[in-house]
CSV table of C-alpha atoms and ligand atoms in Angstrom, one decimal:
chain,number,residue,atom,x,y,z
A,20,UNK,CA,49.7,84.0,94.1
A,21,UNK,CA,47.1,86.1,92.5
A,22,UNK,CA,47.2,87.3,88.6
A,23,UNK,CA,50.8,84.8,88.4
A,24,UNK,CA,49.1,82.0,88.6
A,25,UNK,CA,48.3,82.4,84.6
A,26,UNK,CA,51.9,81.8,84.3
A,27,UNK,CA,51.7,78.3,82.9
A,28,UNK,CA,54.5,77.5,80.2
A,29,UNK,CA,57.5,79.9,80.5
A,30,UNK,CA,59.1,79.8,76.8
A,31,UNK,CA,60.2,83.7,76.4
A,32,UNK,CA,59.0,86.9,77.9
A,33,UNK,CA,56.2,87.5,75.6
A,34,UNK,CA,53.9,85.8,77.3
A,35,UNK,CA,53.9,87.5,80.7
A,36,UNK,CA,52.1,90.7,81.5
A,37,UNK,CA,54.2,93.4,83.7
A,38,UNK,CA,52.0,92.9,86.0
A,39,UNK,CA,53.0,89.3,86.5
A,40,UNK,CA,56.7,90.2,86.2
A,41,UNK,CA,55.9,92.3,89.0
A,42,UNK,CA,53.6,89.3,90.8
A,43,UNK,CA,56.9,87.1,90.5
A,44,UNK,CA,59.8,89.9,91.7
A,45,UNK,CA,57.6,90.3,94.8
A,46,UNK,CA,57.1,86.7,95.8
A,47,UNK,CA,61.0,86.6,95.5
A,48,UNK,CA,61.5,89.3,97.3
A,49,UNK,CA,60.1,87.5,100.3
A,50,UNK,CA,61.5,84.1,99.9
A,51,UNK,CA,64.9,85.6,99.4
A,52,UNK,CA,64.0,87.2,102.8
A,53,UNK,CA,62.3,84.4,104.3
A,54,UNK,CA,65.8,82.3,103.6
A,55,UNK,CA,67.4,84.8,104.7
A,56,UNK,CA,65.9,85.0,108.3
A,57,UNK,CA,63.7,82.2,109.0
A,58,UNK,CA,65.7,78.9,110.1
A,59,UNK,CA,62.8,76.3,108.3
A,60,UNK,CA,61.6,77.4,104.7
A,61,UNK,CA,58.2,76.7,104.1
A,62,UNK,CA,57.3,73.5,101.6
A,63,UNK,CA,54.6,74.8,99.4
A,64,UNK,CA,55.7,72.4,96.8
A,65,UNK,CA,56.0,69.0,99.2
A,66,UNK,CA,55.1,65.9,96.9
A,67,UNK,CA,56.0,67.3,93.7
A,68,UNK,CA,58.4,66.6,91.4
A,69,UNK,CA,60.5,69.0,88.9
A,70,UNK,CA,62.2,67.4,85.9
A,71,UNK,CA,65.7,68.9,84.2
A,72,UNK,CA,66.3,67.8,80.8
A,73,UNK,CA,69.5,69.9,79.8
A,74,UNK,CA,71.6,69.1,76.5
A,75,UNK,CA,73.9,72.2,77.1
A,76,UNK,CA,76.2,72.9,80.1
A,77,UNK,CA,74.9,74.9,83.1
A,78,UNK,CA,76.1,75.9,87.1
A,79,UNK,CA,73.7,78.2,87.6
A,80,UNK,CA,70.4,77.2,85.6
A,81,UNK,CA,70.6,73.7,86.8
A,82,UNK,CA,72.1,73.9,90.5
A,83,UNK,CA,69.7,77.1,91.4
A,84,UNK,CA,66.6,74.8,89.6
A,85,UNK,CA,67.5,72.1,92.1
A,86,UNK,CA,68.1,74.4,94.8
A,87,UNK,CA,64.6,75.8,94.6
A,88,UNK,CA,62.5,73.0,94.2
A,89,UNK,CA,64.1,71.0,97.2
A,90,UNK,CA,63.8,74.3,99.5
A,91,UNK,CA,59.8,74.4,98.3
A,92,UNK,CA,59.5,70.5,99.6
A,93,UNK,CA,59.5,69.4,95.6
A,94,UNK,CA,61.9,66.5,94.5
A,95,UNK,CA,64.3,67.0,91.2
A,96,UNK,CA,65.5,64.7,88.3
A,97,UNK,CA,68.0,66.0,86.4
A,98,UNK,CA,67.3,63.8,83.3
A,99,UNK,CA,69.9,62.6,80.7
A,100,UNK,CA,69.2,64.0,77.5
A,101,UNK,CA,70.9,61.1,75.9
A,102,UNK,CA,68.9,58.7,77.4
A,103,UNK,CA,65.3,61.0,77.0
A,104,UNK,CA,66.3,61.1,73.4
A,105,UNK,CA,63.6,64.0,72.8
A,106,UNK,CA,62.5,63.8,69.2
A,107,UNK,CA,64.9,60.9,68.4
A,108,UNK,CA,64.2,58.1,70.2
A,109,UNK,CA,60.7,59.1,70.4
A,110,UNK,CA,58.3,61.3,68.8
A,111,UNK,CA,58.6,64.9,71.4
A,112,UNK,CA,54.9,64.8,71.5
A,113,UNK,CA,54.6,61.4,72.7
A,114,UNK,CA,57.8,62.0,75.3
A,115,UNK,CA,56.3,65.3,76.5
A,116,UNK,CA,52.7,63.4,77.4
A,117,UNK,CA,53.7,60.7,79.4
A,118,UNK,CA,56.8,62.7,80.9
A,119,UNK,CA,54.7,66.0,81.9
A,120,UNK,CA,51.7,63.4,83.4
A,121,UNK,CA,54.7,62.0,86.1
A,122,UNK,CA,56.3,65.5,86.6
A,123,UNK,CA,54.7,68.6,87.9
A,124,UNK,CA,57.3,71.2,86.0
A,125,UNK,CA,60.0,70.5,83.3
A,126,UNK,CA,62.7,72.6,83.1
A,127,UNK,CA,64.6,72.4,79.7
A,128,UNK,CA,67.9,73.8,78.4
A,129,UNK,CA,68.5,73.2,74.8
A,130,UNK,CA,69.8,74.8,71.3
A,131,UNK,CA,65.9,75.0,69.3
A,132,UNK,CA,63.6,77.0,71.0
A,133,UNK,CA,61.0,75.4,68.6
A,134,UNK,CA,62.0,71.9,70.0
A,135,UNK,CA,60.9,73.8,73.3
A,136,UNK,CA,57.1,75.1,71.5
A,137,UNK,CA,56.8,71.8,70.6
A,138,UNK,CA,57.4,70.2,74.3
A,139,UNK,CA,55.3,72.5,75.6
A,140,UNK,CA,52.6,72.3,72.9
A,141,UNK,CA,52.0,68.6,73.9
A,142,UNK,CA,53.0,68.7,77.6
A,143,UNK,CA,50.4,68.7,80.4
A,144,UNK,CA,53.3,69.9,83.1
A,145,UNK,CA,54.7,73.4,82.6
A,146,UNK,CA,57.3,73.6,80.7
A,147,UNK,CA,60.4,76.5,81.6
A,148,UNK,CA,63.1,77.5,79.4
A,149,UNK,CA,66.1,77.5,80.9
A,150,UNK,CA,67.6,78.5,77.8
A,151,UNK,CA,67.7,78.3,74.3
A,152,UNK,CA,69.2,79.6,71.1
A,153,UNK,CA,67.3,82.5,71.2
A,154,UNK,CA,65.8,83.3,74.8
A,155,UNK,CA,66.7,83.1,78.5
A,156,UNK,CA,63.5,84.3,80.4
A,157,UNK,CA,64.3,83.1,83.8
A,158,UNK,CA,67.9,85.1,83.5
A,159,UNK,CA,66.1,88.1,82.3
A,160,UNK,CA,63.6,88.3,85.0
A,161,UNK,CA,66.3,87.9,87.5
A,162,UNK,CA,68.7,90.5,85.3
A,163,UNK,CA,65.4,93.0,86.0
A,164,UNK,CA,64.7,92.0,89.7
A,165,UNK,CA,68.9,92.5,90.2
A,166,UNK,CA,68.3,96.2,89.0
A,167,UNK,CA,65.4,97.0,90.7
A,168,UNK,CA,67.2,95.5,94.2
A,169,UNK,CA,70.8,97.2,93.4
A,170,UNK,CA,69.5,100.7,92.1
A,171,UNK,CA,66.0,100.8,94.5
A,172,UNK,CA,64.0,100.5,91.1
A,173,UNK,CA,64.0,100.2,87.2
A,174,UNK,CA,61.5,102.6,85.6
A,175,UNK,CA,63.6,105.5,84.4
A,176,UNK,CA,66.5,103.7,84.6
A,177,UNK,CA,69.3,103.7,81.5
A,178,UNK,CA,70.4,99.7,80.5
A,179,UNK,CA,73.2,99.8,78.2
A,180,UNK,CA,73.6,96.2,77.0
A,181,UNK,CA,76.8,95.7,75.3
A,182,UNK,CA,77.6,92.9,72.9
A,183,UNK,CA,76.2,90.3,71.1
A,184,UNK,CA,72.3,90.6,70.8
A,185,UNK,CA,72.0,87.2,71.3
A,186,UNK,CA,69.7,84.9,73.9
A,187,UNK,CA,70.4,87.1,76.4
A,188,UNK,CA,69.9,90.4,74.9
A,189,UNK,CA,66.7,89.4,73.7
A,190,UNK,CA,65.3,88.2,77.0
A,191,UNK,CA,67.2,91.0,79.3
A,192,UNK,CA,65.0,93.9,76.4
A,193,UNK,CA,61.8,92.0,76.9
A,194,UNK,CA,62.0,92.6,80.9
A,195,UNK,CA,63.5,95.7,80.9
A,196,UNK,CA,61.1,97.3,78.7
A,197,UNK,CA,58.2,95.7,80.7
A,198,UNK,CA,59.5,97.1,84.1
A,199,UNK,CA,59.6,101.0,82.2
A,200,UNK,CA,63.7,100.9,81.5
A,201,UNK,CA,65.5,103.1,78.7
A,202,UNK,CA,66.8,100.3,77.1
A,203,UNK,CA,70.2,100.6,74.3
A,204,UNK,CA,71.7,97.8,73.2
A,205,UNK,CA,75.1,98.3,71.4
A,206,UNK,CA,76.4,95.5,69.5
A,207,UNK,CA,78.6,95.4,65.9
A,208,UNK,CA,77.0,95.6,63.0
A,209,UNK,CA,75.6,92.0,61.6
A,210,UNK,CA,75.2,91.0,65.3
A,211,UNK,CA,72.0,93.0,66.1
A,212,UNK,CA,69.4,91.7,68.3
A,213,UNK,CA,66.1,89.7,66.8
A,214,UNK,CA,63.9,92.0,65.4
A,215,UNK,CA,61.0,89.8,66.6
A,216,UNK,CA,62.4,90.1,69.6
A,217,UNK,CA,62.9,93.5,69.8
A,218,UNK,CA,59.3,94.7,68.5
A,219,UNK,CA,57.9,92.6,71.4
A,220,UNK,CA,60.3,94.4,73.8
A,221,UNK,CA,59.0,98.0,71.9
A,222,UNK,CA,55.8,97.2,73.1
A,223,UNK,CA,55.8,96.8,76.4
A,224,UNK,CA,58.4,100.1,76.4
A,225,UNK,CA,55.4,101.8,74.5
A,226,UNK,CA,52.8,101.1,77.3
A,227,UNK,CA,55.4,101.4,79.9
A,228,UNK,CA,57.1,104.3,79.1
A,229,UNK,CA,60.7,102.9,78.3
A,230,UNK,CA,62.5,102.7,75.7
A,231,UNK,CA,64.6,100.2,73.2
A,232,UNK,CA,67.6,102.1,70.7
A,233,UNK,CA,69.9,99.8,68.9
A,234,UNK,CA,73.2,101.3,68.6
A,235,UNK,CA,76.6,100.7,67.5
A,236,UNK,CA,78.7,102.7,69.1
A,237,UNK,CA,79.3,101.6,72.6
A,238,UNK,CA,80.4,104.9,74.5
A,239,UNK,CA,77.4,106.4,73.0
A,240,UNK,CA,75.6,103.4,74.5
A,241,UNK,CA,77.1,103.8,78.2
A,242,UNK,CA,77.1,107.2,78.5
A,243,UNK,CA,75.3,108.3,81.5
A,244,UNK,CA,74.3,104.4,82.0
A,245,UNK,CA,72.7,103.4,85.4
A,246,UNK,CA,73.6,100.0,84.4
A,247,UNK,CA,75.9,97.8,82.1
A,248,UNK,CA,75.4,94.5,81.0
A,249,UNK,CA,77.8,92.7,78.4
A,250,UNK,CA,77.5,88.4,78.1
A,251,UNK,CA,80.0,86.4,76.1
A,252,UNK,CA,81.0,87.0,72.2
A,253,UNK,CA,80.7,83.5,71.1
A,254,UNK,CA,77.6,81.4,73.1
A,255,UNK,CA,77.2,77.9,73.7
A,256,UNK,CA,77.2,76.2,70.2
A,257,UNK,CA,79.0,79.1,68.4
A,258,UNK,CA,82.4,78.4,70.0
A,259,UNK,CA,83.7,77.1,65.8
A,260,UNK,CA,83.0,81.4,65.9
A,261,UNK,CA,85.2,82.9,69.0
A,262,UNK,CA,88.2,83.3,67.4
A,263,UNK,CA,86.8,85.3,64.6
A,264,UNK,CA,84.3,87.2,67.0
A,265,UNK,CA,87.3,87.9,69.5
A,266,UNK,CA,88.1,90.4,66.7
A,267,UNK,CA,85.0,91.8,65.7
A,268,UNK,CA,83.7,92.5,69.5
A,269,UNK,CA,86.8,93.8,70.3
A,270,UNK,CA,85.7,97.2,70.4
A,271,UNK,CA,83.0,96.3,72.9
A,272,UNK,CA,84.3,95.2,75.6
A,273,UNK,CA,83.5,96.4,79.3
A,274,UNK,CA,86.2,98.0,80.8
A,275,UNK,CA,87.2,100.6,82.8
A,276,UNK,CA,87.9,102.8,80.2
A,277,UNK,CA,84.2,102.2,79.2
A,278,UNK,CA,82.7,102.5,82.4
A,279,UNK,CA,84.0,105.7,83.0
A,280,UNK,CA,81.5,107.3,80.4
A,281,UNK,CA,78.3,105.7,82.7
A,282,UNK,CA,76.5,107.5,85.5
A,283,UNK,CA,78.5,107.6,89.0
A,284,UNK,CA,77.2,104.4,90.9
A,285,UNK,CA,76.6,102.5,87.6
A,286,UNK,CA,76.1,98.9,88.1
A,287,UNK,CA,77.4,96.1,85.9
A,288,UNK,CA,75.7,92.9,85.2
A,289,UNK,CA,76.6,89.4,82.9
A,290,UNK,CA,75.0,86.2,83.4
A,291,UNK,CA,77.6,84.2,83.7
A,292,UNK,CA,80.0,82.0,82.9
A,293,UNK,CA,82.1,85.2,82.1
A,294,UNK,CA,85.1,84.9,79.7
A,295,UNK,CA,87.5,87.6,81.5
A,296,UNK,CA,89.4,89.2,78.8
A,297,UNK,CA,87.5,89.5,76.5
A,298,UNK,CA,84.0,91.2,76.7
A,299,UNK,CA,84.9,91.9,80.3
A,300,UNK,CA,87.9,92.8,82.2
A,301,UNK,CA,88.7,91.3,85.6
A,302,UNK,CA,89.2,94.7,87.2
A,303,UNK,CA,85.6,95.6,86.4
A,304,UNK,CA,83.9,92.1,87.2
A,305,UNK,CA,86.1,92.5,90.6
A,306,UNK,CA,85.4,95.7,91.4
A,307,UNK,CA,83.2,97.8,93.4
A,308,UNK,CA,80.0,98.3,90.2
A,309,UNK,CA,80.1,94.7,89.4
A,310,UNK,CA,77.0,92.8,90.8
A,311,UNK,CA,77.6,89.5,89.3
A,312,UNK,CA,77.0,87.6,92.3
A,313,UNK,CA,74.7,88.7,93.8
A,314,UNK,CA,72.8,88.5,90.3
A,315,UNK,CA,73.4,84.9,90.3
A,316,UNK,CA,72.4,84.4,93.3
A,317,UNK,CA,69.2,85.8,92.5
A,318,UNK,CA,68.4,82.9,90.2
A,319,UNK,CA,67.3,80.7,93.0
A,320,UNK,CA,64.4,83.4,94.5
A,321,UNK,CA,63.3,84.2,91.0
A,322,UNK,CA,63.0,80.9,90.2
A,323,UNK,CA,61.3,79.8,93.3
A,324,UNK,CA,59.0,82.3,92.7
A,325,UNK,CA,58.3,80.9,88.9
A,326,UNK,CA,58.4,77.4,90.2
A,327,UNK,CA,55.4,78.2,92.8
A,328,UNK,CA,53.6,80.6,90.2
A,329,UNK,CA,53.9,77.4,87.4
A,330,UNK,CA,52.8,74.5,89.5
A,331,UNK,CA,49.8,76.8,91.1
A,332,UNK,CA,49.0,77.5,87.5
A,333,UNK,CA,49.0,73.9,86.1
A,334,UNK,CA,47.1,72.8,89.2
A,335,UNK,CA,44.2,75.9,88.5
A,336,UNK,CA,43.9,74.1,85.0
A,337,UNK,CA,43.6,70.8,86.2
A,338,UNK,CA,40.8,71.7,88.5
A,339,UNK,CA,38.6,73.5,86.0
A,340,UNK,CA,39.0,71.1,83.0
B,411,CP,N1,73.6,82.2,83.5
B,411,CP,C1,73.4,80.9,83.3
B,411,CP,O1,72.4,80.5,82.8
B,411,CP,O2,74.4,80.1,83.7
B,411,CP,P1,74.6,78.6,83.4
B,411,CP,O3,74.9,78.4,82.0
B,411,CP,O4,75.7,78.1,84.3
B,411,CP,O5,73.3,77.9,83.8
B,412,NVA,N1,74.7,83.7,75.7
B,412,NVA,C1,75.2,82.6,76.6
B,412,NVA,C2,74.5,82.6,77.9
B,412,NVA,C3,75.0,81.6,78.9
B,412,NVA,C4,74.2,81.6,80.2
B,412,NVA,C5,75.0,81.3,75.9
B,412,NVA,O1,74.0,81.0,75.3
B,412,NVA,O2,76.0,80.5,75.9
């Protein structure tokens, strides 16, 4: 891999040019092909080993992690975060030394992102966020790669995310502005997006002629939409909040009502785990826009293309130190 190789930590999308973005959705372009067809996968990764430290639930993250790594020829240890005792049982800098010298990637899903910083501020194995309080990178890379697969490319494109601008949101603006998308993102007011978060996504829209509007109004947000995004009112850690939120998002949620204010052949996206019901109806994540699936099943190329792109880079470090 050529300019991806710089890829070494993977915290939030800041960090990574568009060009790399674009580095990584081609490389997982042809390893979704190359599973596709080829009856052997090739083992770039034989002999190494990818470590999963999660303290919140996960299908996706962690199966499509584990997935990935065995298919590249690399081994997996799904860790017990109990047992790890990151920051507890031992200092984070000291765990994330001698961890990240046995491991060749660590893959961590946890509530503080700056509990993340500081793992990958002391570890010598790249460290990838497979979520936090605040970001999801590896879902919005594949959120971006999804639309750029269903609608035959991004730039130009209209993204109505609809909901809470939470982990998601932030992550899903930060790619789509990169890859040239008009970006809105409706959500009730107190429940708007970071502004950090969104003055990163700004700009990248700036350079690559996209956009970011925060809006409130959600058939303003959809109308005309080539795609539709929503994710779940209350996130892991807020459930003590659902009931209240159930009332509050109300008004937002994706139905077909709602849909029928976006373009024609509108796609419509979540992350999953979906709570049907409420911010989405099971008529519209079982019918003909929805792409769920498929975008889930487009964790395991993206993240076989980050995997590859994060070990090449650590092992580029190690050789010029
Ligand atoms: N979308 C996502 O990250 O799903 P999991 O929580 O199941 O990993
Ligand atoms: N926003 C959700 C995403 C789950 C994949 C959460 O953090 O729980």
């Amino acid at each position: 891999m050529t300019s991806a190789t710089h890829l070494t930590h993977l915290l939030t999308l800041d960090s990574i040019s568009p060009e790399e973005m674009e580095n990584l959705f081609t490389q997982a372009r042809l390893l979704k092909l190359a599973r596709a067809t080829a009856s052997k996968s090739a083992q770039p990764l034989a002999g190494r080993t990818v470590a999963l430290l999660f303290e919140k639930p996960s299908l996706r993250t962690r199966i499509s992690f584990e997935v990935a790594a065995r298919e590249l020829g690399a081994n997996s240890l799904y860790l017990s975060w109990q047992e790890v005792g990151l920051g507890q049982r031992e200092a984070v800098k000291d765990a994330a030394r001698v961890l990240g010298s046995y491991v060749h990637a660590i893959v961590i899903r946890t509530f503080s992102h700056a509990l993340v910083e500081e793992l990958a501020q002391w570890s010598p194995a790249p460290v990838i966020n497979g979520l936090t309080d605040s970001h999801h990178p590896c879902q919005g890379l594949t959120d971006v790669f999804t639309i750029e697969e269903q609608l035959g490319g991004a730039a130009g494109k209209t993204l109505a995310y609809v909901g809470d601008g939470n982990n998601c949101a932030h992550s899903l603006a930060q790619a789509a502005a990169k890859a040239g998308m008009r970006v809105r993102i409706v959500t009730p007011k107190g429940y708007e997006p970071s502004p950090d978060a969104i003055a990163s996504a700004q700009r990248d829209a700036a350079l690559s002629g996209g956009s970011i509007t925060l809006l409130h109004d959600p058939v303003e947000a959809v109308a005309g939409a080539d795609a539709i995004y929503t994710d779940v009112w209350a996130s892991m850690g807020q459930e003590h909040e659902a009931e209240a939120r159930r009332a509050i998002f109300a008004p937002y949620q994706v139905n077909e009502a709602l849909l029928s204010h976006a373009a024609p052949g509108v796609i419509v996206l979540h992350p999953l785990p979906a709570h049907r019901g409420e911010e989405i109806t099971d008529e519209v994540i079982d019918g003909p826009h929805s792409r769920v699936i498929v975008q889930a099943e487009n964790r395991l190329h993206v993240q076989k293309a980050i995997l590859r792109a994060a070990v090449a880079a650590r092992r580029q470090a190690a050789l010029t130190a």
